[in-house]
């Protein structure tokens, strides 16, 4: 079935037609009876939330958090779209993440098993973490940080990153974490936008065996002298030489350890800002998404407990995200610690010093819950199953995915090779803006469908609508929207109220527009197809980049694929694909067989989706341009495909990738 209506390229509702084959995924993976019997969440959770949504959220907030003052009002939506959740309640985020576990007698439980890239390790209990957070908060206070001040955090994946976030939360000083891989320029913009008073950084961190230079980037960011930064707190990690400004810079190990541990958590109201996190829009300057305390923590803890089936006494949880991304905020720092979990935190890259490093870590700590991104899974597929095969992964019991649509083949590989054909896989859809998971299977309830995030969680309302904002019937595509306010929702864009309204609330008045295309299948399950700007229009047929990518990845020789719509005189847009071959296929390829192979891949896409989706050209590459959070930058590939000068590459993890691809295209 192909949709024959024509629409301007890029404006199309996503995935409305022509895509049936891949979305009629026949494989189902119900939970085992043993898993279902012990699961935190049962089908009853949906009923409870449906019967009384606000009452349900109030229950979660009271059960999962400790409030210094209980709330009487659950939601105030009278000033929509600015929500107030649990508005007259008071609490402290750091108290909830650490102190109360110690008070409850769990101080000896390990909070963080930290693994440095070089193999050095640290084990931190809840009691130790509580004391370190209290000392760091006292140190920040000594440096002049008060409740309400903003603090920028620019750190590698070391325990001090979590400590720094919680120390800010203890004071009620919103943190703004800037990913350690971002440039001095990016840091400068973010420091100024949030008017940060203090920056917390390190001399460096280890990535791919080499120490990175963080402090020099901070020095550059502050060199112009036009920032409000008064102090820079520097953690010693690598021992590299760094430039020093005596009146401004302070070593962490000179100020934090000498503090007492009695700095009390500052009691704040539920709507007190907890953090700002910048996220790139498709264009323009980054948006400072800000979240508040009560609602954000309630939904973080609720989703972490139910989506991952967390048992804090026995599980060892590992989320591979960097704290520079929202996944690191919600599922490294806040969700797991509020729930009293034991977690693994790893500093480095998955292939340092060898391609089995992650699996070695799973074996070593007997990780039971693993949460990672499709791009990482596809990379592991490319490296081959021998790598994980060398390690004992039998401790794993739940696997999660986040960040982009996961191709069904990658999903099935993840479950089979990493999960031993045994573990539930939860494909979790959410955004920096939503604060916490919104759409996901529940591992003990849902019969999982590879490639689909499936159902809004209990308490969450999502739908797929057409151009007019009307819900589409089952079997159709459109735009993903959130139809009711949720506790962890963003409260705005820092300093830019208008942009908040324009970006999220003006496309369909009164409901939140997520910017993603989606399809509702015959069962009512949701398939997120990617950003609406990743939707192509070929001869009036609407095609999703994601589905063509999934078709390519379902071919046994393809490890990873990126597809873009390039403008075409005849068809409006044409499909251009960039593929990375699996190890064996790449090794076997010769000049002569390469052409044949590409013809075979084109035919394969035609067979999987329909001739309309057949790529006009396929270029075999060795790397794809990705942001540091692992998202493919299709905009740059579109530049190559349309033979334009390649645009801004500053947010790429590796900026030389585009040179290699452009060179390949010209051959
Ligand atoms: C958590 C995070 C948000 C965008 C979102 C969507 C994509 C995330 C997804 C997914 C399909 C999933 N996305 N999870 N698409 N299936 N399970 O990634 O936040 O960095 O703000 O990105 O990522 O396009 O709109 P963020």
XYZ file of C-alpha atoms and ligand atoms in Angstrom:
693
model
C 0.000 0.000 0.000
C 1.338 3.339 -1.034
C -0.033 6.748 -0.232
C -0.548 8.630 -3.491
C -1.446 12.018 -2.113
C 1.215 14.562 -2.864
C 2.645 16.933 -0.322
C 5.622 19.210 -0.220
C 8.832 17.358 0.592
C 9.521 17.351 4.279
C 6.058 18.528 5.228
C 4.577 15.100 4.901
C 2.939 13.362 7.776
C 5.293 10.601 8.640
C 5.065 7.085 7.435
C 1.553 7.335 6.122
C 1.977 4.762 3.450
C 4.222 2.595 1.368
C 5.743 1.163 4.476
C 3.546 -1.721 5.317
C 5.965 -4.596 5.057
C 8.387 -3.721 7.795
C 5.737 -2.412 10.126
C 3.770 -5.598 9.906
C 6.300 -7.210 12.159
C 5.048 -10.677 12.933
C 7.472 -11.641 15.666
C 6.192 -11.404 19.241
C 8.143 -11.848 22.435
C 5.832 -12.234 25.428
C 7.447 -12.265 28.883
C 8.159 -15.696 30.298
C 5.706 -16.779 33.008
C 8.588 -16.709 35.519
C 9.442 -13.126 34.649
C 5.822 -12.002 34.687
C 5.253 -13.627 38.085
C 7.989 -11.584 39.764
C 7.570 -8.301 37.848
C 7.037 -4.983 39.651
C 4.443 -3.863 37.111
C 1.426 -5.939 36.218
C -1.423 -5.199 33.816
C -3.330 -3.810 36.771
C -1.126 -0.700 36.694
C -2.796 0.380 33.434
C -6.233 -0.003 35.004
C -5.346 1.967 38.089
C -3.912 4.833 36.042
C -6.864 4.829 33.655
C -9.386 4.917 36.488
C -7.870 7.996 38.159
C -4.857 9.460 36.398
C -4.076 12.220 38.876
C -4.734 9.995 41.866
C -2.369 7.470 40.330
C 0.426 10.043 39.993
C -0.156 11.268 43.542
C 0.218 7.670 44.727
C 3.480 7.242 42.815
C 4.870 10.536 44.099
C 4.095 9.617 47.709
C 5.256 6.025 47.453
C 8.545 6.684 45.651
C 9.672 10.006 47.152
C 10.119 11.407 50.623
C 8.466 14.817 51.000
C 9.339 17.229 53.778
C 5.900 18.762 53.248
C 3.210 16.656 51.637
C 1.275 18.198 48.718
C -2.461 18.736 48.612
C -2.784 19.600 44.919
C -1.630 17.099 42.282
C -1.761 19.192 39.114
C -2.472 22.821 38.364
C -2.902 23.205 34.608
C -4.685 26.554 34.753
C -1.646 28.345 33.340
C -1.128 25.787 30.535
C 1.248 24.870 29.033
C 3.212 25.684 32.186
C 2.288 22.877 34.562
C 2.550 22.798 38.340
C 2.762 19.264 39.719
C 2.510 18.630 43.449
C 2.770 22.430 43.680
C 2.479 22.960 47.449
C 4.731 20.017 48.324
C 8.353 20.461 49.410
C 11.358 18.161 49.167
C 15.037 17.947 48.299
C 16.351 15.862 45.391
C 19.705 14.952 46.976
C 17.987 13.926 50.205
C 15.825 11.592 48.139
C 18.790 10.244 46.163
C 21.155 9.552 49.063
C 20.379 10.571 52.673
C 17.152 8.694 53.081
C 18.727 5.410 51.989
C 21.375 5.829 54.663
C 18.709 6.733 57.239
C 16.799 3.593 56.257
C 19.814 1.434 57.094
C 21.069 0.884 53.546
C 24.219 2.974 53.836
C 26.447 -0.034 53.170
C 24.746 -0.813 49.861
C 26.928 -0.015 46.844
C 25.566 2.960 44.944
C 28.216 3.079 42.218
C 30.640 0.504 40.904
C 32.809 2.827 38.887
C 35.121 1.477 36.206
C 37.749 3.753 34.685
C 38.696 3.249 31.084
C 42.190 2.258 32.141
C 40.889 -0.431 34.474
C 41.087 1.533 37.734
C 37.970 1.107 39.863
C 36.106 2.739 42.747
C 33.298 1.318 44.814
C 31.078 3.894 46.487
C 28.413 3.015 49.034
C 25.336 5.122 49.710
C 26.851 6.279 53.017
C 30.033 7.394 51.251
C 28.098 9.057 48.468
C 25.925 10.924 50.951
C 28.977 12.282 52.759
C 30.749 13.252 49.548
C 27.643 15.066 48.272
C 27.351 16.938 51.581
C 31.045 17.958 51.440
C 30.804 19.057 47.819
C 27.683 21.097 48.617
C 29.518 22.773 51.507
C 32.431 23.527 49.164
C 30.097 25.064 46.574
C 28.495 27.152 49.301
C 31.969 28.331 50.329
C 32.543 29.357 46.711
C 29.430 31.481 46.906
C 26.775 29.238 45.399
C 23.328 29.857 46.849
C 19.876 28.393 46.290
C 18.719 29.424 42.816
C 22.216 30.110 41.372
C 23.147 28.149 38.265
C 26.215 25.922 38.119
C 27.711 24.538 34.892
C 29.151 21.012 35.040
C 31.673 19.957 32.404
C 33.058 16.614 33.535
C 33.969 13.181 32.210
C 32.142 10.042 33.402
C 33.686 9.948 36.862
C 31.807 9.658 40.174
C 32.383 13.380 40.806
C 29.973 14.068 37.937
C 27.137 12.486 39.917
C 28.399 14.024 43.154
C 28.490 17.490 41.540
C 24.928 17.200 40.249
C 23.636 16.072 43.630
C 25.659 18.732 45.472
C 23.904 21.379 43.366
C 20.560 19.723 44.043
C 21.338 19.704 47.771
C 21.679 23.507 47.643
C 18.764 23.950 45.234
C 21.154 25.426 42.657
C 20.033 24.259 39.188
C 22.838 22.524 37.322
C 23.515 22.780 33.635
C 25.572 19.791 32.548
C 27.463 20.349 29.322
C 28.698 17.197 27.613
C 32.464 16.852 28.051
C 32.915 16.330 24.327
C 31.475 19.714 23.428
C 33.747 22.515 22.339
C 34.766 25.622 24.265
C 32.420 27.612 22.047
C 29.439 25.407 22.896
C 30.332 25.661 26.573
C 30.604 29.445 26.348
C 27.128 29.785 24.826
C 25.583 27.527 27.469
C 27.353 29.227 30.383
C 26.077 32.599 29.264
C 22.566 31.512 28.413
C 22.096 30.114 31.919
C 24.263 32.793 33.634
C 26.271 30.165 35.490
C 28.220 31.433 38.488
C 30.511 28.438 38.920
C 31.870 25.818 36.508
C 32.810 22.351 37.769
C 35.312 20.581 35.525
C 38.317 18.231 35.590
C 41.857 18.406 34.291
C 40.739 15.720 31.820
C 39.175 12.305 31.401
C 40.151 9.173 29.510
C 38.663 8.384 26.109
C 40.133 5.811 23.771
C 43.221 5.573 25.909
C 44.035 9.270 25.703
C 43.423 11.984 28.284
C 41.019 14.607 26.973
C 41.535 18.285 27.685
C 38.614 19.694 29.641
C 40.171 22.474 31.702
C 41.721 24.149 28.607
C 38.259 24.256 27.015
C 36.887 25.952 30.135
C 39.770 28.443 30.024
C 38.935 29.192 26.379
C 35.236 29.487 27.122
C 35.958 32.047 29.832
C 38.777 33.857 28.010
C 36.579 36.546 26.506
C 35.757 37.765 30.009
C 32.084 38.274 29.186
C 30.733 35.441 31.337
C 29.268 35.684 34.843
C 31.532 32.837 36.076
C 33.271 33.614 39.358
C 34.883 30.292 40.261
C 36.061 27.138 38.504
C 36.204 23.967 40.604
C 38.621 21.427 39.094
C 38.646 17.681 39.787
C 42.052 16.016 39.409
C 41.584 12.983 37.212
C 44.473 12.629 34.757
C 47.168 14.693 36.459
C 47.884 16.651 33.281
C 49.421 20.093 33.554
C 46.776 22.784 33.370
C 46.928 26.554 33.191
C 45.838 28.128 36.473
C 44.099 31.374 37.439
C 44.743 31.785 41.144
C 41.843 34.121 41.803
C 39.346 31.931 39.986
C 40.397 28.267 39.938
C 40.129 25.884 42.895
C 41.176 22.228 43.074
C 38.376 19.921 44.180
C 40.783 17.898 46.316
C 41.885 21.029 48.137
C 38.431 22.314 49.042
C 36.017 19.347 49.184
C 37.768 16.869 51.522
C 38.278 19.447 54.246
C 34.528 20.145 54.551
C 32.307 18.575 57.191
C 29.484 16.224 56.246
C 26.678 18.078 57.976
C 25.593 20.422 55.164
C 21.823 19.960 55.282
C 19.695 19.504 52.157
C 17.833 22.727 51.344
C 14.124 22.197 51.368
C 12.641 23.525 48.097
C 9.182 23.646 46.624
C 8.218 20.963 44.131
C 8.399 23.424 41.234
C 11.883 24.663 42.114
C 14.135 24.234 39.012
C 16.384 21.170 39.335
C 18.347 21.499 36.125
C 18.716 23.013 32.707
C 19.876 20.803 29.845
C 20.579 22.167 26.401
C 19.367 20.271 23.399
C 19.874 21.162 19.792
C 16.874 22.037 17.743
C 17.066 21.228 14.068
C 18.286 24.765 13.514
C 19.208 27.792 15.554
C 20.691 28.110 18.994
C 20.380 25.290 21.519
C 17.311 25.241 23.715
C 17.806 25.259 27.488
C 15.173 22.737 28.528
C 14.440 23.120 32.212
C 12.983 20.677 34.655
C 11.714 21.112 38.187
C 12.050 18.905 41.239
C 8.947 17.019 42.383
C 7.313 15.931 39.148
C 10.603 15.117 37.459
C 11.779 12.923 40.331
C 8.441 11.164 40.681
C 8.300 10.116 37.041
C 12.024 9.290 36.938
C 11.684 6.918 39.878
C 8.391 5.445 38.649
C 9.674 4.677 35.149
C 13.009 3.370 36.395
C 11.254 0.993 38.765
C 8.609 -0.294 36.373
C 10.182 -0.196 32.916
C 13.387 -1.886 34.101
C 11.681 -3.972 36.797
C 14.245 -2.730 39.296
C 14.784 -4.717 42.497
C 17.166 -2.446 44.437
C 18.338 -5.194 46.805
C 19.529 -7.580 44.117
C 19.876 -5.866 40.744
C 23.022 -4.410 39.251
C 21.893 -1.794 36.802
C 23.966 -0.207 34.050
C 22.974 2.648 31.787
C 25.762 3.396 29.312
C 24.715 7.008 28.649
C 26.985 9.931 29.458
C 25.692 12.340 32.106
C 25.913 15.036 29.422
C 22.636 13.734 27.938
C 19.195 13.542 29.420
C 19.457 9.760 29.640
C 22.439 10.235 31.945
C 20.447 12.676 34.093
C 17.344 10.559 34.504
C 18.754 7.038 34.291
C 22.258 7.416 35.743
C 21.842 10.090 38.385
C 18.265 10.605 39.507
C 16.112 7.534 38.731
C 18.516 4.842 39.989
C 19.714 6.727 43.064
C 16.247 7.822 44.145
C 15.294 4.143 43.884
C 18.338 3.039 45.906
C 19.798 0.980 43.071
C 23.319 -0.372 42.719
C 24.734 0.724 39.402
C 27.769 0.485 37.181
C 29.293 3.649 35.775
C 31.949 3.381 33.067
C 34.249 6.166 31.974
C 35.354 5.111 28.527
C 34.443 3.784 25.100
C 33.106 0.287 24.339
C 36.191 -0.741 22.349
C 38.957 0.375 24.704
C 41.186 -1.520 25.105
C 39.242 -4.200 23.189
C 35.869 -4.684 21.513
C 34.581 -6.892 24.313
C 35.017 -4.265 27.043
C 31.320 -3.746 27.761
C 30.691 -7.471 27.979
C 33.681 -7.890 30.228
C 32.110 -5.286 32.545
C 28.733 -7.072 32.459
C 30.462 -10.309 33.436
C 32.627 -8.692 36.127
C 29.799 -6.925 37.982
C 27.081 -9.446 37.069
C 24.990 -6.689 35.523
C 21.303 -7.605 35.488
C 19.771 -4.605 33.680
C 21.443 -2.939 30.704
C 20.172 0.258 29.083
C 21.866 1.466 25.900
C 21.271 2.926 22.433
C 20.553 1.349 19.027
C 23.694 2.867 17.557
C 25.778 0.958 20.116
C 23.886 -2.244 19.418
C 24.456 -1.915 15.677
C 28.124 -1.218 16.266
C 28.368 -4.422 18.275
C 26.588 -6.285 15.482
C 29.244 -4.960 13.134
C 32.030 -6.231 15.401
C 30.464 -9.686 15.385
C 28.902 -11.967 17.959
C 32.255 -13.527 18.886
C 33.017 -10.468 21.030
C 30.101 -10.793 23.473
C 30.390 -14.577 23.017
C 33.639 -14.572 24.975
C 31.911 -13.450 28.183
C 29.310 -14.785 30.566
C 26.252 -12.581 30.127
C 23.846 -14.877 31.935
C 23.270 -12.352 34.758
C 21.300 -10.081 32.399
C 17.537 -10.112 32.837
C 16.261 -6.871 31.238
C 17.612 -4.973 28.227
C 16.607 -1.451 27.261
C 17.035 0.745 24.209
C 16.725 4.513 23.797
C 17.662 7.382 21.507
C 16.333 6.492 18.105
C 14.099 3.922 16.493
C 15.670 0.490 16.831
C 15.591 -1.546 13.643
C 13.807 -4.869 14.175
C 16.964 -6.762 13.167
C 19.042 -4.945 15.765
C 16.323 -5.533 18.364
C 16.287 -9.281 17.657
C 20.098 -9.439 17.659
C 20.205 -7.603 21.008
C 17.765 -10.045 22.570
C 19.377 -13.145 21.083
C 23.104 -12.387 21.403
C 23.178 -10.177 24.504
C 20.006 -11.368 26.188
C 20.556 -15.073 25.495
C 17.111 -15.309 23.874
C 15.732 -14.918 27.371
C 15.486 -11.287 28.441
C 12.687 -8.851 27.714
C 13.814 -5.891 25.582
C 12.183 -2.533 26.297
C 12.301 0.059 23.525
C 11.771 3.322 25.391
C 10.647 6.501 23.656
C 11.126 9.839 25.352
C 12.945 13.152 24.939
C 14.997 15.723 26.840
C 11.718 17.628 26.983
C 9.662 14.785 28.440
C 12.227 14.257 31.216
C 11.533 10.545 31.589
C 10.276 7.537 29.632
C 6.834 8.006 28.075
C 6.211 5.142 25.650
C 7.572 1.674 26.301
C 6.560 -1.910 26.825
C 6.383 -3.085 30.440
C 8.733 -6.061 30.638
C 6.467 -8.353 32.655
C 3.291 -7.453 30.802
C 3.777 -6.577 27.145
C 4.291 -9.084 24.353
C 7.118 -7.149 22.728
C 7.182 -6.302 19.036
C 10.680 -5.656 17.662
C 10.934 -2.096 16.363
C 7.907 -0.662 18.151
C 7.896 1.314 21.413
C 4.269 0.167 21.590
C 2.248 1.715 24.407
C 2.199 4.878 26.522
C 3.081 3.948 30.095
C 0.322 3.886 32.690
C -0.409 7.543 33.515
C 0.797 8.814 30.116
C -1.407 9.831 27.201
C 0.044 9.807 23.697
C -1.475 9.544 20.263
C -0.820 9.905 16.553
C -2.654 12.741 14.803
C -3.062 14.019 11.263
C -2.381 17.526 9.909
C -5.549 18.780 11.593
C -4.658 17.333 14.968
C -7.285 14.584 14.722
C -6.333 11.144 16.019
C -5.628 8.801 13.115
C -7.274 5.382 12.916
C -5.282 2.192 13.518
C -3.105 1.393 10.532
C -2.271 5.035 9.747
C 0.582 7.424 10.234
C 0.964 11.004 11.355
C 2.528 13.057 14.120
C 3.311 11.863 17.609
C 1.659 14.016 20.285
C 1.201 13.928 24.042
C -2.352 14.737 24.930
C -2.216 15.188 28.706
C 0.364 16.894 30.931
C 2.820 14.534 32.674
C 4.853 15.053 35.859
C 8.353 15.172 34.315
C 7.387 17.493 31.479
C 9.660 20.414 30.717
C 8.513 23.602 32.380
C 9.940 25.750 29.628
C 12.935 26.866 27.614
C 15.251 28.837 29.885
C 14.779 32.533 29.178
C 12.639 32.014 26.089
C 8.950 31.589 26.887
C 7.909 32.347 23.310
C 10.070 29.633 21.811
C 8.569 27.155 24.302
C 5.088 27.946 23.004
C 6.099 28.039 19.350
C 8.122 24.837 19.337
C 5.836 22.509 21.242
C 2.366 23.960 21.686
C 1.452 25.879 18.551
C 1.384 23.137 15.902
C -1.679 21.570 17.546
C -3.205 23.956 20.070
C -3.412 22.523 23.570
C -1.409 19.385 22.918
C 2.313 18.752 22.939
C 3.929 18.196 19.543
C 6.969 15.947 19.945
C 8.453 16.576 16.491
C 8.432 12.882 15.631
C 6.500 11.056 12.987
C 4.768 7.882 14.091
C 2.419 5.205 12.994
C -0.326 3.420 14.848
C -0.533 -0.198 13.740
C -3.605 -2.418 13.619
C -3.168 -3.329 17.291
C -2.930 0.342 18.254
C 0.814 0.011 18.970
C 3.005 3.025 18.252
C 5.967 2.964 15.894
C 8.114 6.048 16.198
C 9.536 6.747 12.768
C 11.999 9.477 13.609
C 11.956 13.232 13.408
C 9.460 14.629 10.961
C 12.272 16.289 9.106
C 13.634 12.817 8.398
C 10.588 12.031 6.365
C 10.955 11.966 2.600
C 8.594 12.445 -0.223
C 9.425 10.527 -3.364
C 7.039 11.091 -6.262
C 4.348 11.940 -3.761
C 4.963 8.782 -1.792
C 5.782 9.240 1.812
C 8.780 7.296 2.990
C 10.515 7.170 6.318
C 14.273 7.116 6.488
C 13.991 4.721 9.401
C 12.109 2.085 7.508
C 14.446 2.051 4.551
C 17.327 1.861 6.987
C 15.682 -1.089 8.682
C 15.210 -2.794 5.325
C 18.901 -2.341 4.541
C 19.989 -3.552 7.967
C 17.810 -6.640 7.554
C 20.132 -7.707 4.704
C 22.767 -10.092 6.093
C 25.705 -8.063 4.757
C 24.686 -4.681 6.212
C 25.696 -3.542 9.691
C 24.400 -0.004 9.689
C 22.602 2.285 7.253
C 21.643 5.939 6.962
C 19.157 7.139 4.404
C 18.400 10.655 3.229
C 16.082 12.248 0.726
C 18.099 14.159 -1.873
C 16.283 16.599 -4.134
C 15.634 15.148 -7.544
C 14.335 16.950 -10.641
C 11.939 14.194 -11.525
C 10.735 12.690 -8.318
C 10.958 15.592 -5.869
C 13.201 13.631 -3.593
C 15.214 10.496 -4.204
C 16.429 7.948 -1.721
C 20.179 8.011 -1.129
C 21.645 5.431 1.215
C 24.952 5.172 3.033
C 25.791 1.724 4.381
C 28.444 0.155 6.561
C 29.028 -3.504 5.723
C 29.504 -6.219 8.302
C 33.091 -7.346 8.838
C 32.923 -10.498 6.710
C 31.093 -8.834 3.820
C 33.480 -5.890 3.752
C 36.478 -8.218 3.677
C 35.040 -10.301 0.833
C 34.163 -7.303 -1.351
C 36.216 -6.801 -4.496
C 35.863 -4.076 -7.163
C 33.813 -6.335 -9.419
C 31.571 -7.769 -6.752
C 30.894 -4.328 -5.239
C 28.563 -3.256 -8.055
C 26.696 -6.507 -7.961
C 26.353 -6.209 -4.234
C 24.860 -2.727 -4.460
C 22.370 -3.956 -7.062
C 21.424 -6.718 -4.665
C 20.882 -4.253 -1.825
C 18.661 -2.057 -4.004
C 16.627 -5.092 -4.983
C 16.396 -6.092 -1.349
C 14.871 -2.727 -0.363
C 12.459 -2.998 -3.269
C 11.446 -6.389 -2.031
C 11.094 -5.352 1.599
C 9.187 -2.101 1.132
C 8.323 -1.659 -2.529
C 10.086 -0.386 -5.659
C 9.339 3.194 -4.675
C 11.745 2.915 -1.752
C 14.619 1.567 -3.860
C 17.617 3.835 -3.243
C 18.787 5.841 -6.239
C 22.291 5.304 -5.016
C 24.008 3.414 -2.236
C 27.435 4.401 -1.049
C 29.463 1.982 1.042
C 31.238 3.850 3.830
C 33.254 2.881 6.892
C 31.756 5.423 9.293
C 28.603 7.525 9.516
C 28.518 11.097 10.794
C 27.147 10.980 14.332
C 26.638 13.442 17.108
C 28.313 12.612 20.358
C 25.055 11.172 21.620
C 25.049 8.764 18.693
C 22.420 10.321 16.458
C 23.157 10.169 12.752
C 23.377 13.675 11.279
C 21.379 13.125 8.122
C 21.535 16.828 7.325
C 25.239 16.397 6.470
C 24.608 13.305 4.382
C 21.923 15.254 2.535
C 24.539 17.901 1.741
C 26.779 15.212 0.252
C 23.922 13.578 -1.636
C 22.871 16.931 -3.071
C 26.486 17.818 -3.867
C 26.509 20.908 -1.684
C 29.278 22.117 0.538
C 28.929 20.147 3.736
C 27.428 22.284 6.521
C 28.438 22.788 10.125
C 30.244 19.703 11.461
C 31.126 21.043 14.903
C 28.713 18.787 16.770
C 30.080 15.606 15.179
C 31.879 13.133 17.409
C 34.512 12.781 14.680
C 34.644 15.702 12.271
C 36.852 13.903 9.728
C 34.114 11.407 8.882
C 32.504 13.801 6.419
C 35.748 14.278 4.477
C 35.997 10.532 3.950
C 32.380 10.267 2.828
C 32.612 13.245 0.469
C 35.753 11.744 -1.070
C 33.944 8.426 -1.564
C 31.038 10.174 -3.282
C 33.307 11.855 -5.808
C 34.968 8.642 -6.905
C 15.971 10.210 25.432
C 16.494 10.936 24.238
C 14.767 12.662 21.597
C 14.466 12.108 20.217
C 13.016 11.764 20.016
C 13.113 10.700 18.933
C 14.364 9.949 19.296
C 14.409 8.603 21.435
C 13.461 6.763 20.802
C 13.467 7.656 19.713
C 12.373 6.116 18.406
C 12.876 5.463 20.597
N 14.085 8.785 20.141
N 14.055 7.389 21.845
N 12.923 7.340 18.525
N 12.342 5.202 19.384
N 12.849 4.543 21.560
O 17.029 10.336 23.327
O 16.304 12.295 24.245
O 18.272 13.301 22.994
O 16.155 14.630 23.506
O 16.179 12.814 21.776
O 15.176 10.882 20.023
O 13.282 11.296 17.680
O 12.272 12.889 19.616
P 16.773 13.332 23.144
